[in-house]
């Protein structure tokens, strides 16, 4: 149990217009910080007024990207209740990320306590407009000032919070996806399964290329054979082919998404046949599309929850999926997950936790 | 030509003891900074007293590691002259890095001018003890405060400088190398050929594993077949096998080292047969070792210049190279390069530039 020292702001900011929040444009009044010092461990958990970070230009985070993050949301439910969605899963994934990056772990219960404490202090910042939420960004950075390539002797674990608008401000429209065959996101033995900054820096160029070609997201293939589907942009990706719902297995190159995991659990509960253990060749996806068996494609992630895919381009092939309409499974998952998250549906799965 | 505004410190620091500098422990009195703003380009080049960076916790560098660096040195030659070694090569490589990371490029001449300007202002910090140098660290970070995954709209390009001790304070001793076959450093389509932070964060775990096994460095294999040698730690690696000197080709997964390039040019000038275009299977290295044909192995990089390898371990095989002694080609390269860098040998290659 962390003993969190809270220092409240004396100059609260004006709240932004909840109808025009966008994503990542506004930050709340406070932030959570905890320090790590070699020999002392994680210490000094505190909530402070939101402020700039002051770091030596030699801090390791600026040079060797020893940094990682999580993404999660707090949702405003009826009667002013505020809910979190499976925060312990984010905490566990952050531990896995820390291990791969040689950063000392944070106990799951401390992570969840810190998230709840910050949301509690900034509760008024959880927006109430439909489909808005308070986006939470826990992250860890290496702070030691040293130019040698080595794990840092000091870190900061920080949580900031950003009120965010409805992802589908203009309704849930299917997106067009470009299958990337030049750049690679991840490879076995690498960092594809963790949320480290380097994965995202490396992926920007593929994203820009897709945009230039008129596509909004990239579908990444495996880095070894360039043959199997892995992720879409920063989402996991599902394919309903001839009645079976498939998604890439999490075998070291694919981020184990919490929305992904929740979709699999719901689909299995609903009686769908789900295959999340065998790899799916892009050639099979294309063939299914041509044979009329590619019934639905959708991405899953914290930001969009569910993102229907209406078009896939791979090399010279362009597939339109389900007449560029959101499919029934895609819609049902979206409705169910968002219903649980915003508390409009009963939480039969026990996935939400209320912030006091 | 940059119009660099210089603000000198009013509180110069005490210089450290040149006999005990170590690496990356001390920083000079000043730093170079230049800003990038979308729509305006790179602007406001300036030299200021060394100071902390103040950044919003949402700055993109902390989350998506849009960051990169270069490493180079200023050398104290006779009569107080200060030399740089092929700085235009670092500038060009940084451009290549910027392109891969979707960061706007900096003109080569501006980069070199900035480096020279900082060294000139901090010239008294270039140490004069044998084999010491002023290590220079140009780096670029994404500064926009935004949580969306996208190229930043603003950056800072910064140069800091650190007086550094002799790499071989106790003489040039061969190192023991562990051939890593679990973790992967780079894969085609990825970022192995650039100096981005993410490459280094991802490599820490392999380095720690090697240390735990009693080895000082990792030899990375290719990420697809785990069959071909690529780099040692953060150095390029050369193998002299049966009279031919081989090093991994720079085909997208190997950093194009400036020391590597210089070694190849010297070796060819000296009449050695060099193969830096065909890939070298680790199995061939092991076989050559067993047959007594693995004559020398050495790493090349800015920090060590040349690092002789005395032992290689791959799976259960342990090879001792040249009786754990520095070989003649290794020694000749070291003597020649360091002679040119510190100005004790004539610079027939035209590689050095004097800082006025």
XYZ file of C-alpha atoms in Angstrom:
712
model
C 0.000 0.000 0.000
C 1.552 3.275 -1.113
C 1.576 6.246 1.215
C 0.745 8.860 -1.399
C 1.421 12.465 -0.470
C -1.096 14.768 -2.134
C -0.318 18.424 -2.892
C -3.290 20.081 -4.539
C -3.020 22.888 -7.035
C -3.797 26.378 -5.850
C -4.512 27.466 -9.421
C -6.994 25.049 -10.986
C -7.233 25.317 -14.771
C -10.449 26.073 -16.611
C -12.096 22.865 -17.857
C -12.186 22.487 -21.639
C -15.428 22.300 -23.648
C -16.500 18.645 -23.374
C -17.972 18.741 -26.856
C -14.598 19.532 -28.485
C -12.007 17.665 -26.498
C -10.176 15.783 -29.236
C -7.396 13.473 -28.055
C -4.363 14.409 -26.002
C -4.956 18.158 -26.136
C -5.814 18.905 -22.508
C -4.297 17.792 -19.235
C -5.795 17.749 -15.769
C -4.699 19.738 -12.748
C -2.562 17.010 -11.220
C -0.095 14.248 -11.945
C 1.189 11.235 -10.037
C 4.948 10.765 -9.625
C 7.026 8.064 -7.969
C 10.828 7.836 -8.005
C 13.146 4.871 -8.243
C 16.648 5.069 -6.863
C 19.100 2.189 -7.031
C 19.505 0.707 -3.565
C 16.316 2.317 -2.319
C 13.673 1.012 -4.705
C 10.484 2.825 -5.686
C 9.768 5.628 -3.264
C 8.159 9.013 -2.645
C 4.775 8.402 -4.322
C 3.025 11.724 -4.630
C 0.350 13.678 -6.427
C 1.390 17.183 -7.405
C 0.039 19.986 -9.543
C 0.659 19.185 -13.225
C 4.099 20.543 -14.057
C 6.989 20.294 -16.485
C 9.697 17.725 -15.981
C 13.178 19.090 -15.457
C 15.844 16.670 -16.627
C 19.550 16.824 -17.291
C 20.188 16.755 -21.064
C 22.285 13.632 -20.417
C 19.285 11.794 -18.870
C 19.250 8.308 -20.364
C 15.645 8.627 -21.590
C 16.763 11.170 -24.206
C 19.486 8.940 -25.625
C 18.651 5.263 -25.261
C 14.854 5.414 -24.993
C 14.615 3.426 -21.800
C 10.955 4.407 -21.486
C 7.561 2.760 -21.675
C 3.909 3.465 -21.086
C 0.386 2.209 -20.642
C -2.903 3.576 -21.941
C -6.223 3.312 -20.112
C -9.357 5.314 -19.440
C -11.659 6.421 -16.641
C -15.323 6.461 -17.672
C -18.155 8.584 -16.293
C -21.144 6.348 -15.502
C -24.610 7.237 -14.222
C -24.970 9.009 -10.868
C -21.496 10.474 -11.139
C -19.771 7.123 -10.678
C -16.320 6.804 -12.272
C -15.174 3.423 -13.586
C -11.865 1.897 -14.614
C -11.678 -1.060 -16.994
C -9.418 -3.960 -15.903
C -6.664 -1.700 -14.553
C -4.840 -4.683 -13.082
C -4.240 -5.919 -16.626
C -2.460 -2.689 -17.536
C -0.421 -3.003 -14.357
C 0.633 -6.558 -15.206
C 1.507 -5.629 -18.771
C 3.615 -2.731 -17.535
C 5.525 -5.199 -15.365
C 6.244 -7.312 -18.425
C 7.401 -4.200 -20.274
C 9.640 -3.149 -17.385
C 11.269 -6.593 -17.311
C 12.122 -6.511 -21.012
C 13.625 -3.032 -20.632
C 15.601 -3.881 -17.468
C 13.505 -1.440 -15.394
C 12.565 -2.529 -11.862
C 8.921 -3.616 -11.650
C 6.109 -1.830 -9.857
C 3.728 -4.048 -7.858
C 0.321 -4.431 -9.550
C -1.539 -3.144 -6.502
C 0.664 -0.035 -6.291
C 0.060 0.749 -9.955
C -3.707 0.408 -9.555
C -3.688 2.413 -6.329
C -1.744 5.215 -8.023
C -4.157 5.325 -10.965
C -7.165 5.425 -8.665
C -5.605 8.084 -6.462
C -4.973 10.410 -9.396
C -8.442 9.865 -10.875
C -9.940 10.499 -7.463
C -8.109 13.826 -7.069
C -9.007 14.862 -10.634
C -12.490 13.326 -10.616
C -14.107 16.541 -11.838
C -12.025 16.175 -14.988
C -13.734 12.930 -16.037
C -16.037 14.274 -18.747
C -19.716 13.374 -18.858
C -20.619 13.905 -22.529
C -21.497 10.671 -24.375
C -18.454 8.563 -25.303
C -15.962 10.936 -23.715
C -13.493 9.687 -21.121
C -10.467 10.627 -19.070
C -7.502 9.089 -20.863
C -4.811 7.965 -18.427
C -1.179 7.712 -19.381
C 1.098 5.947 -16.907
C 4.706 6.009 -18.113
C 8.216 5.332 -16.885
C 11.385 7.165 -17.928
C 15.081 6.630 -17.199
C 16.368 9.752 -15.450
C 20.024 9.068 -14.670
C 22.363 11.573 -16.333
C 24.933 9.281 -17.957
C 25.978 8.633 -21.527
C 27.065 5.001 -21.125
C 24.655 2.426 -22.596
C 23.318 0.687 -19.483
C 20.109 0.401 -17.466
C 19.490 3.626 -15.568
C 20.121 3.819 -11.826
C 17.060 6.053 -11.413
C 13.592 6.297 -12.938
C 10.361 8.192 -12.614
C 6.973 6.552 -12.916
C 4.443 9.212 -13.805
C 0.720 9.268 -14.552
C -0.872 12.120 -16.446
C -4.533 12.375 -17.429
C -6.196 13.916 -20.452
C -9.952 14.415 -20.924
C -10.665 13.015 -24.371
C -13.520 13.334 -26.809
C -15.647 10.662 -28.436
C -13.419 8.613 -30.757
C -16.254 8.378 -33.259
C -17.428 11.971 -33.142
C -19.017 11.479 -36.569
C -20.262 7.936 -36.043
C -18.410 4.634 -36.291
C -17.053 4.690 -39.828
C -14.991 1.828 -41.225
C -11.336 2.639 -41.934
C -9.111 1.830 -44.880
C -6.028 -0.210 -44.076
C -2.770 -0.546 -45.991
C -0.849 -3.817 -45.576
C 2.776 -2.781 -45.094
C 5.384 -4.968 -46.751
C 8.467 -2.735 -46.642
C 8.812 -1.608 -43.021
C 8.689 -3.955 -40.079
C 7.200 -3.300 -36.650
C 8.453 -6.275 -34.657
C 10.423 -9.468 -34.815
C 10.819 -12.452 -32.454
C 13.482 -11.674 -29.842
C 12.596 -7.970 -30.071
C 10.140 -5.716 -28.265
C 6.879 -6.100 -30.221
C 4.999 -7.482 -27.203
C 5.715 -4.538 -24.917
C 4.701 -0.888 -24.864
C 8.129 0.720 -25.212
C 8.626 4.038 -26.968
C 10.995 2.609 -29.566
C 8.249 0.505 -31.172
C 6.252 3.632 -31.888
C 9.145 5.745 -33.197
C 10.013 2.930 -35.610
C 6.421 2.652 -36.854
C 5.862 6.326 -37.755
C 7.315 5.959 -41.240
C 4.894 3.172 -42.165
C 2.011 5.222 -40.840
C 3.085 8.229 -42.938
C 3.427 6.063 -46.030
C -0.091 4.696 -45.557
C -1.459 8.218 -45.117
C 0.264 9.350 -48.298
C -1.453 6.496 -50.129
C -4.857 7.465 -48.724
C -5.062 4.859 -45.951
C -5.634 5.681 -42.319
C -3.795 2.767 -40.734
C -1.124 0.172 -41.401
C -1.539 -3.582 -41.069
C 1.850 -4.921 -40.016
C 3.106 -8.293 -41.186
C 5.552 -10.476 -39.280
C 9.171 -9.341 -39.537
C 10.696 -12.649 -40.585
C 8.615 -13.986 -43.456
C 6.440 -10.892 -44.151
C 3.642 -13.371 -44.514
C 1.492 -13.368 -41.372
C -0.786 -10.581 -40.124
C 0.183 -9.066 -36.760
C -1.264 -5.680 -35.741
C -3.088 -2.695 -37.197
C -1.368 0.599 -36.359
C -1.410 0.467 -32.597
C -4.388 -1.899 -32.372
C -4.811 -5.651 -32.445
C -6.706 -6.914 -35.469
C -9.479 -9.499 -35.844
C -10.710 -11.252 -38.994
C -13.995 -13.131 -39.285
C -13.434 -15.675 -42.028
C -16.099 -18.228 -42.919
C -17.596 -18.039 -39.439
C -14.320 -18.302 -37.502
C -12.884 -15.252 -35.749
C -9.122 -15.076 -35.941
C -6.476 -12.783 -34.488
C -2.694 -13.018 -34.333
C -1.318 -14.981 -31.386
C 0.695 -13.048 -28.804
C 3.975 -14.857 -29.313
C 6.506 -12.116 -28.705
C 5.788 -9.762 -31.586
C 2.173 -8.787 -30.891
C 1.046 -6.541 -28.049
C -1.274 -8.436 -25.680
C -4.081 -5.902 -25.868
C -6.536 -5.703 -23.018
C -9.361 -4.936 -25.443
C -8.135 -7.906 -27.530
C -8.274 -10.174 -24.496
C -11.727 -8.881 -23.543
C -13.064 -9.422 -27.072
C -11.808 -13.003 -27.097
C -13.475 -13.669 -23.758
C -16.776 -12.159 -24.912
C -16.731 -13.961 -28.261
C -16.068 -17.301 -26.608
C -18.833 -16.636 -24.087
C -21.183 -15.866 -26.970
C -20.329 -19.173 -28.598
C -18.213 -17.964 -31.507
C -15.353 -20.069 -32.681
C -12.196 -18.031 -31.976
C -8.710 -18.916 -33.142
C -6.125 -16.733 -31.429
C -3.330 -19.276 -31.410
C -2.482 -20.035 -35.013
C -0.880 -17.478 -37.285
C -2.942 -16.084 -40.128
C -1.225 -15.648 -43.513
C -2.183 -12.471 -45.349
C -2.639 -14.683 -48.408
C -5.485 -16.497 -46.623
C -7.132 -13.161 -45.845
C -6.906 -12.081 -49.478
C -8.194 -15.427 -50.735
C -11.116 -15.318 -48.278
C -11.908 -11.813 -49.496
C -12.003 -12.923 -53.100
C -14.157 -15.918 -52.254
C -16.625 -13.770 -50.306
C -15.684 -15.420 -47.002
C -14.000 -12.433 -45.326
C -17.050 -11.412 -43.319
C -15.674 -8.802 -40.931
C -12.376 -7.157 -40.002
C -11.872 -4.898 -37.009
C -9.157 -3.429 -34.831
C -9.271 -3.391 -31.036
C -7.588 -0.946 -28.681
C -8.117 1.367 -25.757
C -8.565 4.507 -27.856
C -11.176 3.325 -30.370
C -12.368 0.249 -28.414
C -13.401 -1.341 -31.738
C -12.521 0.023 -35.159
C -14.284 -1.549 -38.165
C -12.113 -2.060 -41.243
C -13.855 -1.396 -44.563
C -10.990 -1.782 -46.985
C -7.693 -3.654 -47.087
C -4.970 -3.073 -49.618
C -2.134 -5.571 -50.033
C 0.281 -5.002 -52.899
C -2.043 -4.502 -55.889
C -5.083 -6.149 -54.342
C -7.848 -4.025 -52.837
C -10.549 -5.778 -50.815
C -13.766 -4.153 -49.668
C -15.077 -5.790 -46.514
C -18.771 -6.236 -45.741
C -19.687 -3.552 -48.296
C -17.668 -1.018 -46.265
C -20.242 -1.377 -43.470
C -19.697 -2.200 -39.814
C -20.450 -5.898 -39.392
C -22.758 -7.404 -36.743
C -20.009 -8.967 -34.588
C -17.990 -5.765 -34.734
C -21.036 -3.771 -33.663
C -21.994 -6.199 -30.893
C -18.487 -6.107 -29.415
C -18.447 -2.323 -29.555
C -21.865 -2.017 -27.920
C -21.073 -4.550 -25.224
C -17.627 -3.254 -24.317
C -18.634 0.398 -24.300
C -21.794 -0.540 -22.369
C -19.685 -2.190 -19.676
C -17.095 0.593 -19.669
C -19.598 3.445 -19.311
C -21.764 1.400 -16.952
C -24.891 1.311 -19.131
C -24.821 -2.491 -19.270
C -24.426 -4.853 -16.305
C -20.799 -5.845 -15.787
C -21.320 -9.622 -15.821
C -17.596 -10.153 -16.384
C -16.490 -8.225 -13.310
C -14.234 -6.028 -15.414
C -14.873 -2.588 -13.997
C -13.665 -1.038 -10.763
C -15.183 2.062 -9.280
C -12.968 4.956 -8.197
C -14.042 6.194 -4.777
C 25.538 29.178 -42.372
C 23.937 29.319 -38.937
C 23.862 32.573 -37.034
C 24.665 31.106 -33.631
C 23.946 33.293 -30.618
C 26.442 32.621 -27.830
C 25.599 33.228 -24.172
C 28.556 32.363 -21.972
C 28.262 31.057 -18.465
C 28.985 33.445 -15.638
C 29.718 30.538 -13.302
C 32.251 28.224 -14.976
C 32.530 24.806 -13.327
C 35.769 23.439 -11.926
C 37.466 21.134 -14.431
C 37.610 17.474 -13.389
C 40.867 15.592 -12.811
C 41.983 14.530 -16.296
C 43.517 11.338 -14.925
C 40.155 10.066 -13.620
C 37.561 11.179 -16.114
C 35.783 7.913 -16.880
C 33.016 8.131 -19.494
C 29.956 10.337 -19.409
C 30.496 11.585 -15.863
C 31.307 15.250 -16.482
C 29.760 17.860 -18.735
C 31.229 21.088 -20.017
C 30.066 24.615 -19.289
C 27.949 25.006 -22.414
C 25.530 23.267 -24.750
C 24.286 23.938 -28.263
C 20.526 24.092 -28.887
C 18.477 24.610 -32.047
C 14.684 24.439 -32.285
C 12.414 23.088 -34.978
C 8.882 24.382 -35.341
C 6.480 23.133 -37.994
C 6.074 25.799 -40.648
C 9.216 27.601 -39.559
C 11.904 24.950 -39.864
C 15.082 24.753 -37.785
C 15.732 28.056 -36.060
C 17.274 29.885 -33.108
C 20.673 28.162 -33.025
C 22.389 29.128 -29.800
C 25.044 28.190 -27.292
C 23.959 28.554 -23.684
C 25.281 27.613 -20.282
C 24.708 23.871 -19.701
C 21.260 23.541 -18.162
C 18.407 21.146 -17.542
C 15.721 20.622 -20.148
C 12.222 21.563 -19.101
C 9.611 19.553 -20.954
C 5.906 18.914 -20.615
C 5.311 15.374 -19.301
C 3.257 14.800 -22.474
C 6.274 15.618 -24.708
C 6.386 12.961 -27.414
C 9.994 11.986 -26.635
C 8.879 10.462 -23.316
C 6.193 8.282 -24.902
C 7.091 7.294 -28.452
C 10.885 7.674 -28.365
C 11.120 9.921 -31.377
C 14.753 10.618 -30.535
C 18.183 9.895 -31.954
C 21.815 10.772 -31.482
C 25.342 10.776 -32.772
C 28.623 10.114 -30.977
C 31.920 11.771 -31.870
C 35.024 13.191 -30.216
C 37.277 16.235 -30.190
C 40.956 15.351 -29.734
C 43.744 17.467 -28.238
C 46.755 17.443 -30.559
C 50.190 19.008 -30.152
C 50.501 22.783 -29.722
C 46.998 23.011 -28.299
C 45.321 22.184 -31.612
C 41.884 20.529 -31.367
C 40.812 18.055 -34.047
C 37.533 16.470 -35.136
C 37.433 13.163 -37.023
C 35.232 13.095 -40.135
C 32.399 15.128 -38.562
C 30.602 15.385 -41.914
C 30.071 11.604 -41.765
C 28.240 11.924 -38.450
C 26.167 14.728 -39.928
C 25.190 12.631 -42.930
C 24.331 9.628 -40.770
C 22.167 11.801 -38.538
C 20.280 12.886 -41.662
C 19.637 9.265 -42.521
C 18.448 8.671 -38.950
C 16.165 11.699 -39.052
C 14.588 10.490 -42.308
C 13.772 7.048 -40.895
C 12.206 8.656 -37.801
C 10.214 11.261 -39.776
C 12.249 14.106 -38.233
C 13.163 17.016 -40.529
C 16.803 16.869 -41.572
C 19.572 19.247 -40.542
C 21.982 20.327 -43.307
C 25.391 18.669 -43.012
C 27.193 21.998 -42.909
C 24.935 23.300 -40.125
C 25.569 20.183 -38.040
C 29.343 20.498 -38.467
C 29.256 24.233 -37.779
C 27.284 23.648 -34.567
C 29.735 20.994 -33.360
C 32.716 23.220 -34.084
C 31.079 26.225 -32.425
C 30.451 24.323 -29.184
C 33.949 22.810 -29.117
C 35.384 26.232 -29.754
C 33.504 27.798 -26.825
C 34.428 24.876 -24.542
C 37.929 24.386 -25.950
C 39.511 24.451 -22.490
C 37.468 21.343 -21.705
C 39.243 19.212 -24.323
C 41.548 17.244 -22.060
C 45.235 16.872 -22.811
C 46.193 13.666 -20.974
C 47.149 10.780 -23.299
C 44.162 9.083 -24.948
C 41.599 11.379 -23.356
C 39.123 13.304 -25.496
C 36.066 15.497 -25.398
C 33.133 13.213 -26.200
C 30.428 15.025 -28.177
C 26.805 13.986 -28.102
C 24.539 15.605 -30.680
C 20.939 14.433 -30.194
C 17.428 15.291 -31.330
C 14.239 14.939 -29.283
C 10.536 15.373 -30.087
C 9.188 18.109 -27.843
C 5.533 18.523 -28.790
C 3.175 17.852 -25.879
C 0.657 15.465 -27.431
C -0.334 11.872 -26.766
C -1.370 10.902 -30.297
C 1.104 8.646 -32.131
C 2.435 10.922 -34.866
C 5.618 12.761 -35.841
C 6.171 15.697 -33.534
C 5.496 19.244 -34.726
C 8.511 20.502 -32.754
C 11.991 19.242 -31.941
C 15.187 20.283 -30.258
C 18.601 19.447 -31.639
C 21.109 19.632 -28.806
C 24.834 19.024 -28.439
C 26.405 18.323 -25.071
C 30.062 17.558 -24.440
C 31.745 15.345 -21.870
C 35.493 15.142 -21.200
C 36.274 11.441 -21.228
C 39.140 9.338 -20.015
C 41.340 6.903 -21.880
C 39.189 3.943 -22.969
C 42.068 1.589 -22.238
C 43.196 3.034 -18.931
C 44.841 -0.306 -18.124
C 46.132 -1.089 -21.618
C 44.307 -2.570 -24.607
C 43.001 -5.874 -23.274
C 40.986 -8.249 -25.446
C 37.340 -8.682 -24.464
C 35.149 -11.775 -24.165
C 32.089 -11.815 -26.412
C 28.864 -13.768 -26.063
C 26.989 -14.598 -29.268
C 23.339 -13.839 -28.509
C 20.785 -16.217 -29.986
C 17.654 -15.350 -27.966
C 17.262 -11.576 -28.242
C 17.402 -9.701 -31.519
C 18.843 -6.238 -32.141
C 17.604 -5.503 -35.648
C 15.685 -6.849 -38.594
C 15.314 -5.725 -42.229
C 12.606 -3.058 -42.477
C 13.426 -1.915 -38.947
C 15.823 0.609 -37.474
C 19.111 -1.277 -37.079
C 20.973 1.037 -39.449
C 20.186 4.256 -37.553
C 21.135 5.645 -34.166
C 17.694 5.854 -32.580
C 17.155 5.423 -28.855
C 14.832 2.441 -29.268
C 17.637 0.228 -30.606
C 19.593 0.741 -27.406
C 16.676 0.246 -24.984
C 15.887 -3.039 -26.729
C 19.486 -4.234 -26.501
C 20.004 -3.727 -22.750
C 18.603 -7.139 -21.824
C 21.077 -8.960 -24.069
C 23.909 -6.941 -22.612
C 22.812 -7.810 -19.057
C 22.548 -11.478 -19.953
C 26.089 -11.479 -21.360
C 27.391 -9.761 -18.225
C 25.698 -12.344 -16.027
C 27.472 -15.064 -18.004
C 30.836 -13.342 -17.569
C 31.069 -11.722 -21.008
C 31.582 -8.024 -21.563
C 29.786 -7.669 -24.884
C 27.151 -9.271 -27.076
C 27.634 -10.320 -30.688
C 24.241 -9.885 -32.354
C 23.067 -12.226 -35.092
C 20.620 -11.273 -37.842
C 16.992 -11.171 -36.743
C 15.529 -13.381 -39.452
C 17.676 -16.502 -39.626
C 19.807 -15.972 -36.485
C 22.652 -17.181 -38.627
C 24.757 -14.208 -39.735
C 26.966 -11.996 -37.559
C 25.945 -8.336 -37.392
C 27.329 -6.124 -34.595
C 29.124 -6.375 -31.252
C 27.343 -4.411 -28.519
C 27.332 -0.962 -30.024
C 30.346 -1.557 -32.275
C 30.841 -2.991 -35.741
C 32.791 -6.237 -35.790
C 35.596 -7.473 -38.031
C 36.905 -11.031 -38.495
C 40.232 -11.928 -40.114
C 39.741 -15.430 -41.494
C 42.454 -17.128 -43.497
C 43.914 -13.803 -44.580
C 40.626 -12.145 -45.572
C 39.123 -9.438 -43.386
C 35.346 -9.602 -43.176
C 32.647 -7.464 -41.607
C 28.853 -7.477 -41.915
C 27.485 -5.470 -44.848
C 25.409 -2.376 -44.007
C 22.160 -3.580 -45.530
C 19.581 -2.045 -43.223
C 20.295 -3.871 -39.981
C 23.882 -2.812 -39.290
C 24.933 0.670 -38.228
C 27.249 2.219 -40.830
C 30.021 3.020 -38.369
C 32.443 5.788 -39.210
C 35.282 3.866 -37.576
C 34.143 0.812 -39.597
C 34.281 2.817 -42.827
C 37.698 4.226 -41.915
C 39.085 0.765 -41.118
C 37.898 -0.582 -44.456
C 39.540 2.324 -46.291
C 42.819 1.852 -44.425
C 42.850 -1.923 -44.872
C 42.232 -1.620 -48.605
C 44.936 1.026 -48.860
C 47.313 -1.341 -47.065
C 46.529 -4.065 -49.574
C 44.434 -6.367 -47.399
C 41.626 -8.295 -48.959
C 38.434 -6.959 -47.350
C 34.955 -8.422 -47.790
C 32.318 -6.069 -46.399
C 29.567 -7.033 -48.815
C 28.769 -10.678 -48.220
C 27.145 -11.867 -45.041
C 29.218 -13.980 -42.670
C 27.541 -16.992 -41.057
C 28.460 -17.519 -37.408
C 28.991 -21.192 -38.347
C 31.844 -20.140 -40.645
C 33.431 -18.171 -37.812
C 33.214 -21.149 -35.482
C 34.574 -23.516 -38.136
C 37.460 -21.147 -38.882
C 38.216 -20.980 -35.172
C 38.368 -24.751 -34.884
C 40.581 -25.031 -37.958
C 42.963 -22.389 -36.651
C 42.028 -19.935 -39.390
C 40.292 -17.301 -37.251
C 43.289 -15.021 -36.997
C 41.850 -11.859 -35.458
C 38.518 -10.457 -34.295
C 37.942 -6.833 -33.290
C 35.187 -4.323 -32.761
C 35.245 -0.777 -34.095
C 33.479 2.272 -32.684
C 33.936 5.849 -31.594
C 34.352 5.050 -27.891
C 37.043 2.336 -28.054
C 38.250 3.052 -31.610
C 39.367 -0.591 -31.885
C 38.485 -3.307 -29.372
C 40.303 -6.648 -29.729
C 38.188 -9.748 -29.091
C 39.955 -12.549 -27.224
C 37.109 -15.011 -26.745
C 33.852 -15.827 -28.498
C 31.142 -18.037 -27.050
C 28.359 -19.362 -29.269
C 25.979 -21.880 -27.717
C 28.320 -24.430 -26.127
C 31.379 -23.545 -28.196
C 34.082 -21.326 -26.732
C 36.782 -20.039 -29.065
C 39.972 -18.329 -27.941
C 41.266 -15.959 -30.601
C 44.959 -15.364 -31.255
C 45.870 -16.739 -27.809
C 43.787 -13.935 -26.218
C 46.316 -11.430 -27.563
C 45.735 -8.342 -29.667
C 46.564 -9.279 -33.271
C 48.850 -7.328 -35.602
C 46.110 -5.937 -37.887
C 44.036 -4.942 -34.862
C 47.032 -3.157 -33.362
C 47.995 -1.453 -36.621
C 44.473 -0.101 -37.113
C 44.369 1.159 -33.539
C 47.749 2.850 -33.806
C 46.977 4.415 -37.172
C 43.501 5.683 -36.320
C 44.448 7.041 -32.920
C 47.592 8.559 -34.464
C 45.498 10.419 -37.008
C 42.857 11.397 -34.441
C 45.299 12.800 -31.890
C 47.478 14.290 -34.630
C 50.624 12.290 -33.880
C 50.641 10.777 -37.384
C 50.242 12.655 -40.650
C 46.627 12.721 -41.811
C 47.206 11.317 -45.303
C 43.512 10.544 -45.635
C 42.314 14.096 -44.983
C 40.042 12.883 -42.198
C 40.611 15.481 -39.512
C 39.346 19.025 -39.257
C 40.785 21.571 -36.893
C 38.515 23.583 -34.613
C 39.544 27.247 -34.700
